[in-house]
Short mmCIF file of C-alpha atoms in Angstrom, two decimals:
data_model
loop_
_atom_site.label_atom_id
_atom_site.label_comp_id
_atom_site.label_asym_id
_atom_site.label_seq_id
_atom_site.Cartn_x
_atom_site.Cartn_y
_atom_site.Cartn_z
CA MET G 20 24.35 15.87 -7.07
CA LYS G 21 25.03 17.92 -10.16
CA ALA G 22 22.36 18.79 -12.65
CA VAL G 23 24.43 17.71 -15.62
CA SER G 24 24.96 14.28 -17.12
CA SER G 25 28.34 13.25 -18.39
CA ASN G 26 28.53 12.23 -22.03
CA ASN G 27 30.41 9.09 -20.96
CA VAL G 28 27.86 8.03 -18.33
CA ALA G 29 24.41 6.61 -19.10
CA ARG G 30 22.17 7.96 -16.34
CA ILE G 31 18.99 6.02 -15.54
CA LEU G 32 16.49 7.94 -13.44
CA VAL G 33 13.96 5.81 -11.53
CA VAL G 34 11.07 7.87 -10.18
CA GLY G 35 9.50 5.98 -7.29
CA GLY G 36 10.82 3.52 -4.72
CA GLY G 37 7.80 1.24 -4.41
CA TYR G 38 7.26 -2.21 -5.94
CA VAL G 39 8.26 -1.29 -9.48
CA GLY G 40 10.85 1.34 -8.64
CA MET G 41 12.76 -0.69 -6.06
CA TYR G 42 12.63 -3.99 -7.94
CA THR G 43 13.58 -2.34 -11.24
CA ALA G 44 16.61 -0.71 -9.60
CA LEU G 45 17.45 -4.00 -7.88
CA HIS G 46 17.42 -5.90 -11.20
CA LEU G 47 19.36 -3.12 -12.93
CA GLN G 48 21.93 -3.31 -10.16
CA ARG G 49 22.43 -6.98 -10.96
CA LYS G 50 22.19 -6.71 -14.75
CA LEU G 51 24.56 -3.75 -15.02
CA LYS G 52 26.88 -4.74 -12.20
CA GLN G 53 30.04 -4.33 -14.28
CA GLN G 54 28.97 -1.00 -15.81
CA LEU G 55 28.01 0.41 -12.43
CA ARG G 56 31.36 -0.62 -11.01
CA GLU G 57 33.20 0.97 -13.94
CA GLY G 58 31.15 4.16 -13.70
CA SER G 59 29.79 4.00 -17.25
CA VAL G 60 26.21 3.69 -15.93
CA GLU G 61 24.51 5.52 -13.04
CA VAL G 62 21.15 4.60 -11.53
CA ILE G 63 19.34 7.25 -9.48
CA VAL G 64 16.24 6.34 -7.44
CA VAL G 65 14.02 9.19 -6.21
CA ASP G 66 11.27 8.69 -3.64
CA PRO G 67 9.78 10.81 -0.81
CA ASP G 68 10.54 7.97 1.63
CA PRO G 69 13.90 6.22 2.15
CA TYR G 70 12.17 2.84 2.18
CA MET G 71 9.84 0.62 0.20
CA THR G 72 6.62 -0.46 1.95
CA TYR G 73 5.38 -4.01 1.40
CA GLN G 74 1.70 -3.07 1.47
CA PRO G 75 0.13 -6.57 1.67
CA PHE G 76 1.48 -6.80 5.22
CA LEU G 77 -0.01 -3.48 6.38
CA PRO G 78 -3.14 -5.15 7.84
CA GLU G 79 -1.00 -7.52 9.91
CA ALA G 80 1.16 -4.62 11.05
CA ALA G 81 -1.99 -2.77 12.10
CA ALA G 82 -3.15 -5.81 14.05
CA GLY G 83 0.22 -6.17 15.76
CA SER G 84 1.14 -9.50 14.14
CA ILE G 85 4.20 -7.93 12.47
CA SER G 86 6.45 -5.14 13.70
CA PRO G 87 6.09 -1.99 11.55
CA ARG G 88 9.82 -1.80 10.79
CA HIS G 89 9.67 -5.27 9.22
CA VAL G 90 7.14 -4.31 6.53
CA VAL G 91 9.47 -1.64 5.12
CA VAL G 92 12.73 -2.21 3.22
CA PRO G 93 15.50 0.44 3.44
CA LEU G 94 16.34 1.49 -0.12
CA ARG G 95 19.96 2.34 0.62
CA ARG G 96 20.59 -1.11 2.10
CA VAL G 97 19.21 -3.09 -0.84
CA LEU G 98 20.47 -0.67 -3.51
CA PRO G 99 24.10 -0.02 -2.54
CA GLN G 100 25.18 0.48 -6.18
CA CYS G 101 22.45 3.07 -6.83
CA THR G 102 22.14 6.70 -5.77
CA VAL G 103 19.06 7.09 -3.56
CA VAL G 104 17.61 10.60 -3.35
CA VAL G 105 14.92 11.28 -0.74
CA GLY G 106 12.73 13.85 -2.42
CA GLU G 107 9.80 14.37 -4.73
CA VAL G 108 9.90 14.85 -8.48
CA THR G 109 7.81 17.93 -9.20
CA ASP G 110 8.32 18.30 -12.94
CA ILE G 111 9.59 16.21 -15.85
CA ASN G 112 10.54 17.63 -19.26
CA HIS G 113 11.27 14.54 -21.29
CA ASP G 114 12.06 16.48 -24.46
CA GLU G 115 15.07 17.91 -22.63
CA ARG G 116 15.55 14.76 -20.49
CA ARG G 117 15.40 16.86 -17.36
CA ALA G 118 13.63 16.27 -14.02
CA THR G 119 13.11 18.72 -11.16
CA ILE G 120 13.40 17.27 -7.66
CA ALA G 121 12.35 18.93 -4.40
CA THR G 122 14.55 17.46 -1.66
CA LEU G 123 14.42 17.83 2.11
CA ALA G 124 17.62 19.89 2.01
CA ALA G 125 16.14 22.24 -0.59
CA GLU G 126 13.16 22.85 1.70
CA GLU G 127 15.44 23.63 4.64
CA THR G 128 17.93 25.88 2.84
CA GLY G 129 15.46 27.59 0.53
CA ASN G 130 17.82 27.17 -2.41
CA GLY G 131 15.08 25.67 -4.54
CA ALA G 132 14.82 22.29 -6.15
CA ILE G 133 17.62 20.50 -7.99
CA GLU G 134 17.55 19.42 -11.61
CA VAL G 135 18.78 16.08 -12.88
CA VAL G 136 19.51 15.30 -16.51
CA TYR G 137 18.96 11.67 -17.49
CA ASP G 138 19.29 9.34 -20.46
CA GLU G 139 16.63 6.76 -19.56
CA LEU G 140 13.53 7.50 -17.50
CA VAL G 141 11.61 4.90 -15.47
CA LEU G 142 8.38 6.37 -14.15
CA ALA G 143 7.04 4.25 -11.29
CA PRO G 144 5.55 6.65 -8.72
CA GLY G 145 2.70 4.26 -7.94
CA SER G 146 -0.71 5.56 -6.93
CA VAL G 147 -2.37 7.68 -4.27
CA SER G 148 -5.68 7.31 -2.45
CA ARG G 149 -8.69 8.24 -4.56
CA THR G 150 -10.98 10.39 -2.48
CA LEU G 151 -14.42 11.76 -3.34
CA PRO G 152 -16.01 15.07 -2.34
CA VAL G 153 -17.85 13.52 0.60
CA PRO G 154 -18.70 16.14 3.25
CA GLY G 155 -16.54 15.62 6.32
CA LEU G 156 -14.23 13.04 4.72
CA ALA G 157 -11.17 15.30 4.64
CA GLU G 158 -11.66 16.22 8.32
CA PHE G 159 -12.40 12.80 9.81
CA GLY G 160 -11.33 10.13 7.31
CA ILE G 161 -8.35 7.83 7.91
CA GLY G 162 -6.38 6.35 5.01
CA PHE G 163 -4.74 2.93 4.84
CA LYS G 164 -1.94 3.06 2.29
CA THR G 165 1.24 3.72 4.31
CA VAL G 166 2.84 2.09 7.33
CA GLU G 167 2.33 5.32 9.27
CA GLU G 168 -1.42 5.18 8.57
CA ALA G 169 -1.58 1.49 9.54
CA ILE G 170 0.11 2.01 12.91
CA GLY G 171 -1.84 5.21 13.50
CA LEU G 172 -5.07 3.28 12.89
CA ARG G 173 -4.02 0.55 15.34
CA ASN G 174 -3.32 3.14 18.03
CA HIS G 175 -6.59 4.88 17.21
CA VAL G 176 -8.71 1.71 17.53
CA LEU G 177 -7.14 0.78 20.87
CA GLY G 178 -7.58 4.38 21.99
CA GLN G 179 -11.31 4.17 21.22
CA LEU G 180 -11.60 1.15 23.49
CA ASP G 181 -10.00 3.21 26.26
CA ILE G 182 -12.48 6.04 25.64
CA ALA G 183 -15.46 3.69 25.68
CA SER G 184 -14.26 2.02 28.86
CA SER G 185 -13.78 5.28 30.74
CA THR G 186 -16.95 7.21 29.86
CA ARG G 187 -20.47 7.10 31.27
CA ASP G 188 -21.92 8.99 28.31
CA PRO G 189 -23.73 6.38 26.15
CA ALA G 190 -23.46 8.55 23.01
CA VAL G 191 -19.68 8.90 23.34
CA ARG G 192 -19.33 5.20 24.13
CA ASP G 193 -21.44 4.14 21.13
CA ALA G 194 -19.48 6.39 18.74
CA ALA G 195 -16.16 5.13 20.10
CA LEU G 196 -17.17 1.49 19.56
CA THR G 197 -18.44 2.03 16.00
CA PHE G 198 -15.88 1.44 13.24
CA VAL G 199 -16.80 2.22 9.61
CA PHE G 200 -14.66 1.04 6.67
CA VAL G 201 -15.45 2.29 3.17
CA GLY G 202 -14.21 0.11 0.29
CA GLY G 203 -14.51 -3.65 -0.23
CA GLY G 204 -11.19 -4.27 -1.95
CA TYR G 205 -8.11 -5.91 -0.47
CA ALA G 206 -7.12 -2.98 1.71
CA GLY G 207 -10.55 -2.40 3.24
CA VAL G 208 -11.51 -6.03 3.86
CA GLU G 209 -8.14 -7.17 5.19
CA ALA G 210 -7.71 -4.10 7.41
CA LEU G 211 -11.19 -4.46 8.87
CA ALA G 212 -10.85 -8.23 9.40
CA GLU G 213 -7.44 -8.00 11.09
CA LEU G 214 -8.40 -5.05 13.32
CA GLU G 215 -11.71 -6.64 14.32
CA ASP G 216 -9.78 -9.76 15.29
CA MET G 217 -7.37 -7.66 17.36
CA ALA G 218 -10.13 -5.62 19.03
CA ARG G 219 -12.15 -8.76 19.84
CA TYR G 220 -9.08 -10.14 21.61
CA ALA G 221 -8.31 -6.83 23.34
CA VAL G 222 -11.75 -6.33 24.93
CA ARG G 223 -11.24 -9.39 27.15
CA TYR G 224 -8.99 -7.10 29.21
CA TYR G 225 -11.71 -4.42 29.58
CA HIS G 226 -14.11 -5.09 32.44
CA ASN G 227 -17.02 -3.17 30.89
CA ILE G 228 -16.73 -3.89 27.13
CA LYS G 229 -17.95 -7.04 25.41
CA PRO G 230 -17.26 -8.04 21.78
CA GLU G 231 -20.94 -7.61 20.91
CA ASP G 232 -20.77 -3.97 22.08
CA MET G 233 -18.63 -3.10 19.06
CA LYS G 234 -20.08 -2.28 15.64
CA TRP G 235 -17.94 -3.00 12.60
CA ILE G 236 -19.40 -1.79 9.31
CA LEU G 237 -18.06 -2.37 5.78
CA VAL G 238 -19.51 -0.13 3.07
CA GLU G 239 -19.07 -1.14 -0.58
CA ALA G 240 -20.61 0.69 -3.55
CA THR G 241 -20.74 -2.41 -5.81
CA GLY G 242 -22.57 -5.68 -5.32
CA ARG G 243 -19.58 -7.72 -4.08
CA ILE G 244 -16.31 -7.52 -2.19
CA LEU G 245 -12.86 -8.81 -3.14
CA PRO G 246 -13.62 -9.06 -6.88
CA GLU G 247 -10.08 -10.39 -7.51
CA VAL G 248 -10.85 -13.75 -5.83
CA GLY G 249 -13.97 -14.32 -7.93
CA PRO G 250 -17.71 -14.20 -7.16
CA VAL G 251 -17.86 -17.52 -5.28
CA MET G 252 -15.08 -16.66 -2.85
CA GLY G 253 -16.40 -13.09 -2.62
CA ARG G 254 -19.77 -14.37 -1.43
CA TYR G 255 -18.03 -16.67 1.05
CA ALA G 256 -16.06 -13.71 2.40
CA VAL G 257 -19.32 -11.80 2.95
CA ARG G 258 -20.82 -14.76 4.84
CA GLU G 259 -17.66 -15.14 6.92
CA LEU G 260 -17.62 -11.46 7.90
CA ARG G 261 -21.33 -11.36 8.66
CA GLY G 262 -20.91 -14.47 10.79
CA ARG G 263 -18.59 -12.40 12.97
CA ASN G 264 -21.29 -9.71 13.41
CA ILE G 265 -19.62 -7.43 10.87
CA ASP G 266 -22.26 -5.39 9.07
CA VAL G 267 -21.48 -5.65 5.32
CA ARG G 268 -23.43 -3.09 3.28
CA LEU G 269 -23.26 -3.84 -0.45
CA GLU G 270 -24.42 -1.41 -3.15
CA THR G 271 -24.17 1.34 -0.55
CA ARG G 272 -22.20 4.59 -0.58
CA LEU G 273 -20.99 7.00 2.07
CA ASP G 274 -22.90 10.24 1.52
CA SER G 275 -21.52 12.24 4.42
CA CYS G 276 -19.47 11.97 7.60
CA GLU G 277 -19.91 15.49 8.93
CA LYS G 278 -19.92 15.94 12.70
CA ARG G 279 -18.58 12.38 13.02
CA ILE G 280 -21.84 10.88 11.76
CA ALA G 281 -21.55 8.40 8.86
CA GLN G 282 -24.57 8.92 6.62
CA LEU G 283 -25.03 6.07 4.12
CA SER G 284 -26.99 6.07 0.86
CA ASP G 285 -29.46 3.53 2.28
CA GLY G 286 -30.52 6.09 4.91
CA SER G 287 -28.54 4.61 7.81
CA ARG G 288 -26.76 6.93 10.23
CA PHE G 289 -23.91 5.85 12.48
CA PRO G 290 -22.25 8.18 15.00
CA THR G 291 -18.62 7.10 14.80
CA ARG G 292 -15.15 8.27 15.75
CA THR G 293 -13.49 5.93 13.23
CA LEU G 294 -14.00 6.18 9.46
CA VAL G 295 -11.41 4.37 7.32
CA TRP G 296 -11.36 5.22 3.61
CA THR G 297 -9.99 2.53 1.28
CA ALA G 298 -12.24 3.15 -1.74
CA GLY G 299 -9.71 2.83 -4.51
CA VAL G 300 -6.61 4.58 -5.80
CA LYS G 301 -5.72 6.92 -8.64
CA PRO G 302 -2.49 7.57 -10.59
CA HIS G 303 0.15 9.71 -8.94
CA PRO G 304 -0.23 13.45 -9.73
CA ILE G 305 3.33 13.63 -11.11
CA LEU G 306 2.12 11.88 -14.27
CA ALA G 307 0.02 14.91 -15.13
CA ALA G 308 3.11 17.13 -14.71
CA THR G 309 4.94 15.38 -17.55
CA ASP G 310 4.75 15.80 -21.32
CA LEU G 311 4.08 12.07 -21.79
CA PRO G 312 0.89 10.54 -23.28
CA LEU G 313 -1.80 9.53 -20.76
CA THR G 314 -4.97 7.47 -20.93
CA ASP G 315 -8.40 8.83 -20.03
CA HIS G 316 -7.84 7.51 -16.49
CA GLY G 317 -4.54 9.36 -16.09
CA ARG G 318 -2.18 6.39 -16.54
CA LEU G 319 0.76 6.34 -18.96
CA LYS G 320 0.06 4.74 -22.34
CA CYS G 321 2.57 1.91 -22.62
CA THR G 322 3.41 -0.82 -25.12
CA ALA G 323 3.91 -4.48 -24.23
CA THR G 324 7.65 -3.77 -23.90
CA LEU G 325 6.78 -1.36 -21.03
CA ARG G 326 8.02 1.60 -23.06
CA VAL G 327 5.80 4.69 -23.03
CA ASP G 328 3.87 4.54 -26.30
CA GLY G 329 5.51 6.60 -29.02
CA VAL G 330 8.25 7.94 -26.74
CA GLU G 331 11.87 6.85 -26.76
CA HIS G 332 13.84 6.35 -23.52
CA ALA G 333 10.76 6.52 -21.26
CA TRP G 334 9.47 3.45 -19.43
CA SER G 335 6.80 2.62 -16.90
CA ALA G 336 5.02 -0.25 -15.13
CA GLY G 337 2.74 -0.95 -12.18
CA ASP G 338 -0.07 1.35 -11.09
CA ALA G 339 1.20 4.22 -13.23
CA ALA G 340 1.16 2.29 -16.51
CA ALA G 341 -1.58 1.08 -18.83
CA VAL G 342 0.09 -2.06 -20.19
CA PRO G 343 -1.71 -4.32 -22.70
CA ASP G 344 -2.31 -7.84 -21.41
CA LEU G 345 -0.99 -10.17 -24.12
CA THR G 346 -2.37 -13.27 -22.35
CA ALA G 347 -5.97 -12.01 -22.37
CA GLU G 348 -8.46 -12.85 -25.07
CA PRO G 349 -8.02 -10.48 -28.03
CA PRO G 350 -10.87 -8.01 -28.63
CA ALA G 351 -13.72 -9.08 -30.89
CA LYS G 352 -13.19 -6.12 -33.23
CA PRO G 353 -9.76 -5.22 -34.65
CA ASP G 354 -10.15 -1.54 -33.81
CA GLU G 355 -10.87 -2.20 -30.11
CA PRO G 356 -7.96 -1.87 -27.65
CA ARG G 357 -6.55 -4.91 -25.90
CA PRO G 358 -7.45 -5.51 -22.23
CA LEU G 359 -4.95 -4.00 -19.80
CA CYS G 360 -2.96 -5.66 -17.03
CA ALA G 361 -4.59 -5.14 -13.64
CA PRO G 362 -2.73 -2.60 -11.47
CA ASN G 363 -1.81 -5.04 -8.70
CA ALA G 364 1.33 -6.27 -6.96
CA GLN G 365 1.43 -9.54 -8.89
CA HIS G 366 1.88 -7.76 -12.23
CA ALA G 367 4.06 -5.01 -10.74
CA LEU G 368 6.69 -7.43 -9.43
CA ARG G 369 6.93 -9.30 -12.71
CA GLN G 370 6.82 -6.18 -14.85
CA ALA G 371 9.74 -4.73 -12.89
CA LYS G 372 12.00 -7.60 -13.95
CA VAL G 373 11.11 -7.27 -17.63
CA LEU G 374 11.39 -3.49 -17.40
CA ALA G 375 14.89 -3.71 -15.94
CA GLU G 376 15.98 -6.16 -18.61
CA ASN G 377 14.63 -3.92 -21.37
CA VAL G 378 16.28 -0.79 -19.98
CA ALA G 379 19.56 -2.67 -19.58
CA ALA G 380 19.27 -3.99 -23.13
CA THR G 381 18.66 -0.46 -24.43
CA VAL G 382 21.70 0.90 -22.60
CA CYS G 383 23.91 -1.97 -23.78
CA GLY G 384 22.53 -2.22 -27.30
CA GLY G 385 20.47 -5.42 -26.88
CA MET G 386 16.94 -6.50 -27.83
CA VAL G 387 13.85 -5.70 -25.76
CA GLN G 388 11.10 -8.22 -24.96
CA ASP G 389 7.37 -8.08 -24.37
CA TYR G 390 5.82 -8.46 -20.95
CA ARG G 391 3.60 -11.52 -20.84
CA HIS G 392 2.16 -13.05 -17.67
CA LYS G 393 -1.07 -14.95 -17.19
CA TYR G 394 -2.80 -13.90 -13.98
CA ALA G 395 -2.28 -16.67 -11.41
CA GLY G 396 -5.05 -15.67 -9.01
CA SER G 397 -5.41 -13.92 -5.67
CA VAL G 398 -5.28 -14.58 -1.95
CA ALA G 399 -6.76 -12.52 0.87
CA SER G 400 -6.69 -12.72 4.65
CA LEU G 401 -9.87 -12.40 6.72
CA GLY G 402 -8.10 -12.29 10.06
CA LEU G 403 -6.11 -14.83 12.04
CA HIS G 404 -6.48 -18.36 10.56
CA LYS G 405 -9.14 -17.20 8.09
CA GLY G 406 -8.85 -16.35 4.41
CA VAL G 407 -9.98 -16.87 0.81
CA ALA G 408 -7.98 -17.78 -2.28
CA HIS G 409 -8.58 -18.39 -5.98
CA VAL G 410 -5.30 -19.61 -7.45
CA TYR G 411 -4.88 -21.35 -10.82
CA GLY G 412 -8.60 -22.13 -10.88
CA ARG G 413 -8.63 -23.71 -7.42
CA LYS G 414 -10.73 -22.18 -4.66
CA LEU G 415 -9.58 -22.32 -1.05
CA ARG G 416 -11.08 -20.88 2.10
CA GLY G 417 -10.51 -20.83 5.83
CA TYR G 418 -7.20 -22.00 7.26
CA PRO G 419 -5.65 -23.34 4.00
CA ALA G 420 -6.30 -20.02 2.24
CA TRP G 421 -4.89 -18.06 5.17
CA LEU G 422 -1.78 -20.26 5.19
CA MET G 423 -1.36 -19.77 1.43
CA HIS G 424 -1.74 -16.00 1.91
CA ARG G 425 1.08 -15.93 4.44
CA ALA G 426 3.34 -18.28 2.46
CA TYR G 427 2.88 -16.34 -0.78
CA HIS G 428 3.62 -12.94 0.70
CA LEU G 429 6.50 -14.25 2.82
CA ALA G 430 8.08 -15.50 -0.39
CA ARG G 431 7.51 -12.15 -2.11
CA VAL G 432 8.69 -9.76 0.61
CA PRO G 433 12.19 -8.48 -0.32
CA THR G 434 15.44 -9.60 1.35
CA PHE G 435 16.18 -12.69 3.42
CA ASN G 436 16.55 -10.41 6.45
CA ARG G 437 12.88 -9.38 6.27
CA LYS G 438 11.67 -12.92 5.58
CA ALA G 439 13.50 -14.29 8.63
CA ARG G 440 12.29 -11.53 10.94
CA ILE G 441 8.65 -11.86 9.85
CA LEU G 442 8.75 -15.65 10.18
CA ALA G 443 10.24 -15.30 13.67
CA GLU G 444 7.48 -12.87 14.67
CA TRP G 445 4.78 -15.21 13.42
CA THR G 446 6.35 -18.07 15.36
CA LEU G 447 6.51 -16.05 18.57
CA ALA G 448 2.94 -14.81 18.05
CA GLY G 449 1.80 -18.43 18.04
CA LEU G 450 3.50 -19.05 21.38
CA PHE G 451 2.59 -15.89 23.26
CA LYS G 452 -0.41 -13.59 23.66
CA ARG G 453 -1.11 -10.59 21.42
CA GLU G 454 0.26 -7.18 22.30
CA ILE G 455 -2.60 -4.73 22.85
CA VAL G 456 -0.65 -1.63 23.84
CA SER G 457 -1.54 1.66 22.16
CA LEU G 458 1.39 4.00 21.56
CA GLY G 459 -0.60 6.93 20.27
CA SER G 460 1.91 9.37 21.77
CA LEU G 461 4.37 8.32 19.05
CA GLU G 462 2.40 10.46 16.61
CA ASN G 463 3.22 13.58 18.66
CA PRO G 464 6.33 12.72 20.68
CA ARG G 465 7.00 16.31 21.83
CA ALA G 466 3.56 16.82 23.36
CA GLU G 467 4.62 15.92 26.90
CA PHE G 468 7.71 18.13 26.76
CA GLU G 469 5.77 21.05 25.26
CA LEU G 470 3.18 20.71 28.02
CA ALA G 471 5.82 20.72 30.71
CA ALA G 472 7.71 23.66 29.22
CA GLY G 473 4.64 25.73 28.43
CA THR G 474 2.53 25.29 31.55
CA GLY G 475 5.05 24.66 34.29
CA ARG G 476 3.92 21.09 34.78
CA HIS G 477 6.51 18.99 36.60
CA ASN G 478 8.44 22.16 37.57
CA GLU G 479 10.88 21.46 40.34
CA ALA G 480 11.22 23.73 43.35
CA SER G 481 13.93 26.28 42.95
#
């Protein structure tokens, strides 16, 4: 790819291949089909991964209900008319319309990063995990934001059952069977609920482990969990989890996890080999490396048209953007800012469509429109056949909410291919038993070969 932009070609640079990035490029591909075919428009999508991860299905992938490869969507397959670059944008100079990209090839050859000149910029890098300076967190914490982390956590949990089953040391056994999750949002609650379900099923195949031997602990700094589904459904979720012997600690923080001991703000101490951190997200660091206006929380200041406030030819949506919510009640005082759209998947998917239409209209000389969407509600899974939902004012719980959760996300996952595969896996899962195999060696596939080559193990007689 050359670092120059032809005067006859309108180059649209999409930074990020997640919800907003992929769907924006997908809609642009449809809206500008003729221009892309003629070569008068070029769409470039840059992301560190060659796929988009459908994050609402990560808990089910961790529990083994869905194959990991079915929760990711290959960008090159769904964006055949776009140029997909696997790399990371390290710097953006919007005054010069120039972005610096560090690619895998640049790392290998040492030739440095490449520069791309663009005409329209769509910044949708998403968010990253928000960590706190908790002693021991960096050494022992496990994230839950990528498919690699989800599958690694599944292997880890099953590995802990193997450790507990094969040791006679009560301290090691107790630590292996103690699982601490920090964060009571969607990621934390759904991951804990799905994995507890899986582990409860798995221990029936261990002769010396019972379900009551395991300790599952959810730590939340505020007074409720799942705030998106409302206080009533949040309280029901707490009762449901506690009814499964899950220890829910509200208004409690993790003070330390040094030496694999989770020290909580209420004075409790839990030796544990599993600490999962899902306590929020923060804007991607690339936003701070731009010359674009940011809010106090590090998100891009945007107008209702999804254009960066006061900046021409720069657009954003999703987690990276602070977009005013036109459907919310206006502020009491004229000088107060409008409420912002929540940084969730529901807004991101709908913003991407409006964003693509506005960028296409700008390129083709049309009119832009405001983003306006009234929040429909939320659904959350609490494990197999259990869930909570608050949709259009109606509250659901148990099996109906779980069914709605699956139906909603099945409808939203991209491509018919993925929908069919996921539906087939759910159908088969209802007919056959769960898979409880840990493939931890996948995380270090050369370990066996290195051991054999380095120590002489498996050497054949000469």
